[in-house]
Tab-separated table of C-alpha atoms in Angstrom:
chain	number	residue	atom	x	y	z
A	1	MET	CA	80.731	31.867	114.175
A	2	THR	CA	79.163	35.241	113.193
A	3	PRO	CA	81.466	37.366	110.977
A	4	THR	CA	82.401	40.818	112.338
A	5	THR	CA	83.115	44.121	110.545
A	6	GLU	CA	85.946	46.329	111.753
A	7	THR	CA	85.800	50.106	111.200
A	8	THR	CA	88.733	52.427	111.848
A	9	VAL	CA	87.906	55.986	112.877
A	10	GLY	CA	90.600	58.669	112.670
A	11	ILE	CA	90.823	60.922	115.712
A	12	GLY	CA	93.181	63.511	117.148
A	13	GLY	CA	95.879	64.868	114.863
A	14	ALA	CA	94.688	62.903	111.847
A	15	ALA	CA	91.280	64.595	111.953
A	16	GLU	CA	92.780	68.054	112.435
A	17	SER	CA	94.880	67.782	109.273
A	18	THR	CA	91.950	66.726	107.082
A	19	ASP	CA	91.100	69.292	104.383
A	20	MET	CA	87.560	70.619	104.378
A	21	VAL	CA	85.688	72.548	101.711
A	22	LEU	CA	83.641	75.424	103.135
A	23	ASN	CA	81.136	77.438	101.135
A	24	ILE	CA	80.679	81.046	102.252
A	25	GLY	CA	77.380	82.070	100.665
A	26	PRO	CA	75.280	82.462	98.650
A	27	GLN	CA	73.051	83.204	101.598
A	28	HIS	CA	69.606	83.661	100.083
A	29	PRO	CA	68.278	83.820	96.517
A	30	SER	CA	66.137	86.910	97.134
A	31	THR	CA	68.919	89.259	98.269
A	32	HIS	CA	70.011	92.067	95.949
A	33	GLY	CA	73.138	90.127	95.010
A	34	VAL	CA	75.302	87.390	96.439
A	35	LEU	CA	78.909	86.243	96.245
A	36	ARG	CA	80.007	82.703	96.921
A	37	LEU	CA	83.469	81.850	98.199
A	38	ARG	CA	84.619	78.254	97.948
A	39	LEU	CA	87.326	77.792	100.563
A	40	LEU	CA	89.607	74.814	101.085
A	41	LEU	CA	90.546	74.735	104.766
A	42	ASP	CA	93.301	73.041	106.692
A	43	GLY	CA	91.980	73.400	110.210
A	44	GLU	CA	91.448	77.144	110.741
A	45	ARG	CA	93.725	78.175	107.886
A	46	ILE	CA	92.603	78.810	104.319
A	47	ARG	CA	94.615	76.859	101.767
A	48	ARG	CA	92.742	77.860	98.613
A	49	ALA	CA	89.987	80.346	97.798
A	50	GLU	CA	87.782	80.536	94.714
A	51	PRO	CA	85.318	83.412	94.222
A	52	VAL	CA	82.247	82.085	92.403
A	53	VAL	CA	80.350	84.850	90.603
A	54	GLY	CA	77.365	84.935	88.268
A	55	TYR	CA	74.431	84.469	90.645
A	56	MET	CA	73.033	87.844	89.588
A	57	HIS	CA	73.794	87.718	85.861
A	58	ARG	CA	71.497	90.189	84.098
A	59	GLY	CA	72.936	90.066	80.595
A	60	ALA	CA	73.581	93.818	80.577
A	61	GLU	CA	76.095	93.675	77.731
A	62	LYS	CA	73.638	91.768	75.531
A	63	LEU	CA	70.824	94.158	76.431
A	64	PHE	CA	73.030	97.089	75.364
A	65	GLU	CA	72.817	95.733	71.817
A	66	ALA	CA	69.004	95.900	71.829
A	67	ARG	CA	68.614	99.409	73.275
A	68	ASP	CA	69.269	102.777	71.672
A	69	TYR	CA	71.878	105.237	72.928
A	70	ARG	CA	69.435	106.913	75.303
A	71	GLN	CA	68.194	103.678	76.833
A	72	ILE	CA	71.602	102.105	77.504
A	73	ILE	CA	72.311	104.846	80.058
A	74	MET	CA	69.630	103.323	82.265
A	75	LEU	CA	71.189	99.840	82.043
A	76	ALA	CA	74.664	101.100	82.959
A	77	ASN	CA	73.234	103.250	85.745
A	78	ARG	CA	72.078	100.204	87.699
A	79	HIS	CA	75.259	98.176	87.390
A	80	ASP	CA	76.943	99.482	90.532
A	81	TRP	CA	74.013	100.882	92.461
A	82	LEU	CA	76.277	102.884	94.786
A	83	SER	CA	77.958	104.685	91.855
A	84	ALA	CA	75.029	105.277	89.530
A	85	PHE	CA	76.021	108.745	88.312
A	86	SER	CA	79.585	107.640	87.597
A	87	ASN	CA	78.287	104.612	85.663
A	88	GLU	CA	76.251	106.876	83.401
A	89	LEU	CA	79.311	108.993	82.666
A	90	GLY	CA	81.291	106.221	81.007
A	91	VAL	CA	78.518	105.488	78.522
A	92	VAL	CA	77.844	109.093	77.514
A	93	LEU	CA	81.566	109.916	77.267
A	94	GLY	CA	82.025	106.979	74.908
A	95	VAL	CA	79.094	107.951	72.684
A	96	GLU	CA	80.141	111.626	72.672
A	97	ARG	CA	83.643	110.608	71.616
A	98	MET	CA	82.198	108.586	68.719
A	99	LEU	CA	80.112	111.577	67.651
A	100	GLY	CA	82.990	114.058	68.087
A	101	MET	CA	80.650	116.078	70.282
A	102	GLU	CA	81.765	118.911	72.546
A	103	VAL	CA	79.768	119.294	75.764
A	104	PRO	CA	78.955	122.794	77.142
A	105	ALA	CA	81.266	123.996	79.919
A	106	ARG	CA	78.435	124.289	82.406
A	107	ALA	CA	77.571	120.613	81.885
A	108	VAL	CA	81.224	119.566	82.224
A	109	TRP	CA	81.622	121.244	85.607
A	110	THR	CA	78.250	120.049	86.865
A	111	ARG	CA	79.073	116.476	85.835
A	112	THR	CA	82.369	116.711	87.745
A	113	LEU	CA	80.589	118.053	90.828
A	114	LEU	CA	77.923	115.348	90.827
A	115	ALA	CA	80.515	112.636	90.185
A	116	GLU	CA	82.418	113.695	93.305
A	117	LEU	CA	79.247	113.880	95.405
A	118	ASN	CA	78.417	110.377	94.174
A	119	ARG	CA	81.951	109.300	95.177
A	120	VAL	CA	81.364	110.551	98.723
A	121	LEU	CA	78.020	108.713	98.888
A	122	ASN	CA	79.689	105.494	97.754
A	123	HIS	CA	82.581	105.770	100.211
A	124	LEU	CA	80.354	106.648	103.145
A	125	MET	CA	78.514	103.360	102.704
A	126	PHE	CA	81.735	101.382	103.074
A	127	LEU	CA	83.116	103.617	105.827
A	128	GLY	CA	80.032	102.688	107.847
A	129	SER	CA	79.529	99.067	106.805
A	130	TYR	CA	83.132	97.874	107.153
A	131	PRO	CA	83.337	98.525	110.928
A	132	LEU	CA	79.907	96.875	111.193
A	133	GLU	CA	81.315	93.682	109.701
A	134	LEU	CA	84.009	93.719	112.390
A	135	GLY	CA	81.528	94.161	115.230
A	136	GLY	CA	81.223	97.955	115.508
A	137	ILE	CA	77.620	99.009	114.899
A	138	THR	CA	77.832	102.746	115.689
A	139	PRO	CA	79.652	104.089	112.558
A	140	VAL	CA	76.981	102.845	110.138
A	141	PHE	CA	74.377	105.083	111.816
A	142	TYR	CA	76.609	108.112	111.294
A	143	ALA	CA	77.327	107.057	107.719
A	144	PHE	CA	73.649	106.929	106.811
A	145	ARG	CA	73.053	110.294	108.473
A	146	GLU	CA	75.707	111.909	106.257
A	147	ARG	CA	74.484	110.025	103.197
A	148	GLU	CA	70.994	111.370	103.779
A	149	VAL	CA	72.291	114.946	103.722
A	150	LEU	CA	73.968	114.437	100.343
A	151	GLN	CA	71.179	112.299	98.908
A	152	ASN	CA	68.756	115.141	99.564
A	153	VAL	CA	70.665	117.502	97.259
A	154	MET	CA	71.221	114.762	94.658
A	155	GLU	CA	67.509	113.965	94.705
A	156	GLU	CA	66.612	117.627	94.333
A	157	VAL	CA	68.751	118.071	91.235
A	158	SER	CA	67.959	114.765	89.500
A	159	GLY	CA	64.744	113.400	90.968
A	160	GLY	CA	66.379	110.115	91.991
A	161	ARG	CA	67.926	108.990	95.245
A	162	MET	CA	70.129	106.223	93.865
A	163	HIS	CA	69.492	105.892	90.119
A	164	TYR	CA	69.809	109.475	88.992
A	165	MET	CA	69.469	109.176	85.193
A	166	PHE	CA	70.703	112.759	84.923
A	167	ASN	CA	73.359	112.339	82.220
A	168	ARG	CA	72.433	112.638	78.580
A	169	VAL	CA	74.497	112.267	75.420
A	170	GLY	CA	75.657	115.838	74.920
A	171	GLY	CA	75.286	117.021	78.498
A	172	LEU	CA	72.742	116.797	81.282
A	173	LYS	CA	68.988	116.394	81.523
A	174	GLU	CA	68.433	119.977	82.703
A	175	ASP	CA	70.064	122.872	84.522
A	176	LEU	CA	70.481	123.091	88.290
A	177	PRO	CA	67.458	124.333	90.291
A	178	ALA	CA	67.506	127.912	91.566
A	179	GLY	CA	69.443	128.178	94.831
A	180	TRP	CA	70.664	124.578	94.607
A	181	THR	CA	74.376	125.414	94.665
A	182	ALA	CA	74.021	127.156	98.035
A	183	ARG	CA	72.196	124.146	99.472
A	184	ALA	CA	74.805	121.786	98.014
A	185	ARG	CA	77.616	123.850	99.530
A	186	ALA	CA	75.886	123.707	102.931
A	187	ALA	CA	75.469	119.924	102.610
A	188	VAL	CA	79.166	119.462	101.791
A	189	ALA	CA	80.149	121.632	104.763
A	190	ALA	CA	77.827	119.665	107.087
A	191	VAL	CA	79.278	116.321	106.031
A	192	ARG	CA	82.864	117.588	106.282
A	193	SER	CA	82.272	118.895	109.814
A	194	ARG	CA	81.263	115.406	110.986
A	195	MET	CA	83.946	113.316	109.251
A	196	ASP	CA	85.962	113.180	112.490
A	197	VAL	CA	83.628	110.333	113.476
A	198	TYR	CA	85.605	108.040	111.178
A	199	ASP	CA	88.987	109.617	111.959
A	200	ASP	CA	88.526	109.208	115.721
A	201	LEU	CA	85.788	106.658	116.394
A	202	VAL	CA	86.950	104.074	113.827
A	203	LEU	CA	90.650	104.647	113.171
A	204	GLY	CA	91.207	105.463	116.827
A	205	ASN	CA	89.641	102.193	117.951
A	206	GLU	CA	92.309	99.719	119.047
A	207	ILE	CA	90.072	96.719	118.291
A	208	PHE	CA	89.499	97.913	114.725
A	209	ARG	CA	93.224	98.503	114.230
A	210	GLY	CA	94.048	95.122	115.742
A	211	ARG	CA	91.693	93.349	113.342
A	212	THR	CA	92.966	95.163	110.240
A	213	ARG	CA	96.651	96.074	110.648
A	214	GLY	CA	98.894	93.604	108.831
A	215	VAL	CA	95.897	91.514	107.704
A	216	GLY	CA	95.269	90.709	104.038
A	217	ARG	CA	98.363	92.256	102.491
A	218	LEU	CA	98.013	92.683	98.727
A	219	ALA	CA	101.325	92.995	96.893
A	220	PRO	CA	101.718	95.524	94.042
A	221	GLU	CA	102.595	92.635	91.715
A	222	ALA	CA	99.207	91.039	92.414
A	223	VAL	CA	97.494	94.394	91.799
A	224	HIS	CA	98.996	94.542	88.301
A	225	ALA	CA	98.400	90.852	87.611
A	226	TYR	CA	94.680	90.952	88.436
A	227	GLY	CA	93.942	94.454	87.113
A	228	VAL	CA	92.969	95.751	90.554
A	229	SER	CA	92.230	99.480	90.618
A	230	GLY	CA	90.842	102.267	92.767
A	231	PRO	CA	91.484	102.706	96.508
A	232	ILE	CA	92.414	99.019	96.849
A	233	ALA	CA	95.266	99.347	94.334
A	234	ARG	CA	96.467	102.656	95.750
A	235	ALA	CA	96.559	101.159	99.252
A	236	SER	CA	99.212	98.760	97.897
A	237	GLY	CA	101.340	101.612	96.587
A	238	VAL	CA	100.128	101.581	92.965
A	239	ASP	CA	99.936	105.325	92.329
A	240	PHE	CA	97.423	105.530	89.486
A	241	ASP	CA	94.302	107.668	89.190
A	242	LEU	CA	92.680	108.498	85.853
A	243	ARG	CA	91.527	111.878	87.142
A	244	ARG	CA	95.183	112.922	87.358
A	245	ASP	CA	96.932	110.654	84.830
A	246	GLU	CA	94.416	110.916	81.981
A	247	PRO	CA	92.087	113.777	82.964
A	248	TYR	CA	88.502	113.858	81.710
A	249	LEU	CA	85.583	116.191	82.483
A	250	ALA	CA	87.043	119.180	84.417
A	251	TYR	CA	89.704	117.258	86.348
A	252	GLY	CA	92.478	118.790	84.254
A	253	GLU	CA	91.688	122.151	85.893
A	254	LEU	CA	91.409	120.680	89.394
A	255	GLN	CA	94.954	119.329	89.741
A	256	ASP	CA	95.732	121.734	92.597
A	257	THR	CA	92.809	120.351	94.613
A	258	LEU	CA	92.978	116.714	93.531
A	259	LYS	CA	95.025	114.519	95.859
A	260	VAL	CA	95.783	110.919	94.922
A	261	VAL	CA	95.853	109.043	98.233
A	262	THR	CA	98.264	106.117	98.493
A	263	ARG	CA	99.647	103.780	101.144
A	264	SER	CA	102.440	101.229	100.968
A	265	GLU	CA	101.253	98.616	103.494
A	266	GLY	CA	98.566	97.028	101.283
A	267	ASP	CA	96.629	95.652	104.269
A	268	CYS	CA	93.005	96.058	105.369
A	269	LEU	CA	93.840	99.131	107.445
A	270	ALA	CA	95.595	100.824	104.523
A	271	ARG	CA	92.591	100.215	102.276
A	272	PHE	CA	90.249	101.799	104.836
A	273	GLU	CA	92.606	104.768	105.306
A	274	CYS	CA	92.761	105.352	101.543
A	275	LEU	CA	88.981	105.266	101.296
A	276	LEU	CA	88.598	107.719	104.192
A	277	GLU	CA	91.206	110.180	102.959
A	278	GLN	CA	89.793	109.999	99.450
A	279	THR	CA	86.375	110.936	100.870
A	280	HIS	CA	87.893	114.080	102.419
A	281	ASN	CA	89.434	114.978	99.063
A	282	ALA	CA	86.172	114.351	97.168
A	283	LEU	CA	84.468	116.903	99.430
A	284	ASP	CA	87.241	119.404	98.612
A	285	LEU	CA	86.791	118.741	94.885
A	286	ALA	CA	83.021	119.240	95.209
A	287	ASP	CA	83.640	122.617	96.873
A	288	ALA	CA	86.028	123.624	94.093
A	289	CYS	CA	83.444	122.675	91.449
A	290	LEU	CA	80.736	124.665	93.217
A	291	GLY	CA	83.026	127.695	93.263
A	292	ARG	CA	83.736	127.395	89.536
A	293	ILE	CA	80.063	126.857	88.612
A	294	ALA	CA	79.206	130.085	90.457
A	295	GLU	CA	81.660	131.953	88.191
A	296	LEU	CA	80.290	130.534	84.925
A	297	PRO	CA	77.895	132.674	82.891
A	298	PRO	CA	74.399	131.289	82.245
A	299	GLY	CA	74.375	128.893	79.344
A	300	PRO	CA	73.142	125.582	77.997
A	301	VAL	CA	73.806	122.274	79.758
A	302	ASN	CA	73.248	120.007	76.758
A	303	GLN	CA	73.383	119.769	72.989
A	304	ARG	CA	70.370	119.475	70.747
A	305	LEU	CA	70.143	115.938	69.413
A	306	PRO	CA	68.244	114.441	66.496
A	307	LYS	CA	65.115	112.453	67.262
A	308	VAL	CA	66.924	109.246	66.312
A	309	LEU	CA	70.523	109.292	67.510
A	310	LYS	CA	72.984	107.186	65.517
A	311	ALA	CA	76.696	106.883	66.221
A	312	PRO	CA	78.977	106.719	63.162
A	313	GLU	CA	80.594	103.415	62.256
A	314	GLY	CA	83.731	102.732	64.249
A	315	HIS	CA	84.869	101.914	67.761
A	316	THR	CA	86.170	103.744	70.817
A	317	TYR	CA	87.079	103.140	74.451
A	318	ALA	CA	86.156	105.407	77.336
A	319	TRP	CA	87.186	104.857	80.920
A	320	THR	CA	86.512	106.675	84.155
A	321	GLU	CA	87.851	106.645	87.707
A	322	ASN	CA	84.728	105.308	89.397
A	323	PRO	CA	84.497	105.306	93.207
A	324	LEU	CA	85.471	101.610	93.364
A	325	GLY	CA	88.085	101.728	90.610
A	326	ILE	CA	88.370	101.918	86.836
A	327	ASN	CA	85.262	101.356	84.725
A	328	GLY	CA	85.832	100.976	80.993
A	329	TYR	CA	83.409	100.984	78.065
A	330	TYR	CA	84.455	99.603	74.678
A	331	LEU	CA	81.875	100.769	72.165
A	332	VAL	CA	81.571	99.345	68.636
A	333	SER	CA	79.097	100.947	66.228
A	334	LYS	CA	77.873	99.883	62.796
A	335	GLY	CA	76.153	103.216	62.240
A	336	ASP	CA	72.828	102.127	63.740
A	337	LYS	CA	70.794	103.618	66.590
A	338	THR	CA	71.917	100.772	68.883
A	339	PRO	CA	75.493	99.714	69.761
A	340	TYR	CA	76.818	96.744	67.811
A	341	ARG	CA	78.804	95.880	70.945
A	342	LEU	CA	79.336	97.607	74.281
A	343	LYS	CA	81.836	95.767	76.457
A	344	LEU	CA	81.863	96.785	80.108
A	345	ARG	CA	84.970	96.561	82.268
A	346	SER	CA	83.756	96.898	85.852
A	347	ALA	CA	86.002	97.684	88.821
A	348	SER	CA	84.507	95.145	91.239
A	349	TYR	CA	84.901	92.215	88.840
A	350	ASN	CA	88.675	92.571	88.678
A	351	ASN	CA	89.112	93.581	92.297
A	352	ILE	CA	87.295	90.534	93.668
A	353	GLN	CA	89.501	88.132	91.695
A	354	ALA	CA	92.424	89.143	93.906
A	355	LEU	CA	90.832	87.153	96.738
A	356	THR	CA	92.426	84.047	95.231
A	357	GLU	CA	95.759	85.675	96.090
A	358	LEU	CA	94.743	87.335	99.366
A	359	LEU	CA	92.943	84.596	101.290
A	360	PRO	CA	95.279	81.530	101.075
A	361	GLY	CA	97.430	81.337	104.193
A	362	THR	CA	95.109	83.466	106.330
A	363	LEU	CA	92.813	82.381	109.140
A	364	VAL	CA	89.070	81.924	108.677
A	365	ALA	CA	88.599	84.533	111.417
A	366	ASP	CA	90.352	87.125	109.216
A	367	MET	CA	88.338	86.285	106.102
A	368	VAL	CA	85.506	88.718	106.902
A	369	ALA	CA	87.993	91.523	107.580
A	370	ILE	CA	89.696	90.905	104.225
A	371	LEU	CA	86.474	90.465	102.262
A	372	GLY	CA	84.964	93.654	103.699
A	373	SER	CA	88.082	95.667	102.846
A	374	MET	CA	87.754	94.856	99.137
A	375	PHE	CA	84.875	97.368	98.809
A	376	PHE	CA	82.853	95.756	96.017
A	377	VAL	CA	79.236	95.825	94.842
A	378	VAL	CA	77.870	92.481	93.677
A	379	GLY	CA	75.938	94.013	90.787
A	380	ASP	CA	79.255	95.351	89.491
A	381	ILE	CA	80.641	91.793	89.387
A	382	ASP	CA	77.840	89.875	87.677
A	383	LYS	CA	77.539	91.344	84.202
């Protein structure tokens, strides 16, 4: 008699309760940066989520140690390519603090202005791309139209469209071009006049609200535990903004204009609302800076530096309220022309870790809505 083999196949409810590991990304090795999410699923529900970072590791912190204090500005500039000007600021503020250097008033106000214009450029990208991820293609066209208006004035003043390289230790590369402030004021007014696209077209869309309201709630306790900052933290009711709570640049004189936007819901909709309202306020701050610059007398925008710049031996920490959250720079010097150590604390790196808290218990269908509302740049994660 021929022996037989018996195989048992599970079907029905047994198959539905089987856990499955699903990898979301990395999509393609030649993209500008990728994030991988390792999800453990129980049917359509996420049981566990693990963000896997490091696919774009560039060794920036190690390269800081082999570049002088002028060259490291370029490395920091490219870290979060949507916040290039703000990235430069943290480095130069840290070095200036080590040197005990005072920056001319004209440079301080111009830095504040350009930082807020850079904030608007950053936020516009997410205000357009987030609805796109939820199926609405129209807002991204408007977002790039407004970005183009502001990029034109940023390019005119710095020569760069994304990587400005306009900050220098001791001030700025050069003074503003003749007539630039009037053109910048017109650009700010043009963008402000068309912001109702996001107020009405996006927030007024019942599909968008249905996909985001009550989805991906982030508790304030998780915000503190993971070091989440920026609009994402404030959307969960954590009322903290360095521009108000530890003012730098000219923010101490802009407290009447500065508005720290918060929400208490902590969901995807609240994060989008914070980002949108913060964009409105950044335009107001830019206008206030333009008004103050017009009142300043002509003067220098930088300090004269020695041919070889060396920071004294010691250490310091500088942090800034970047568009995506808090960026920190811990600088250690041994008295050489290069940093002994420059540790970078990037906003996106901490913010993305909160996905381990946000995603478990949610549906796979809501994962894209939650991921898009975290507003991160991959280059800012992979140091």
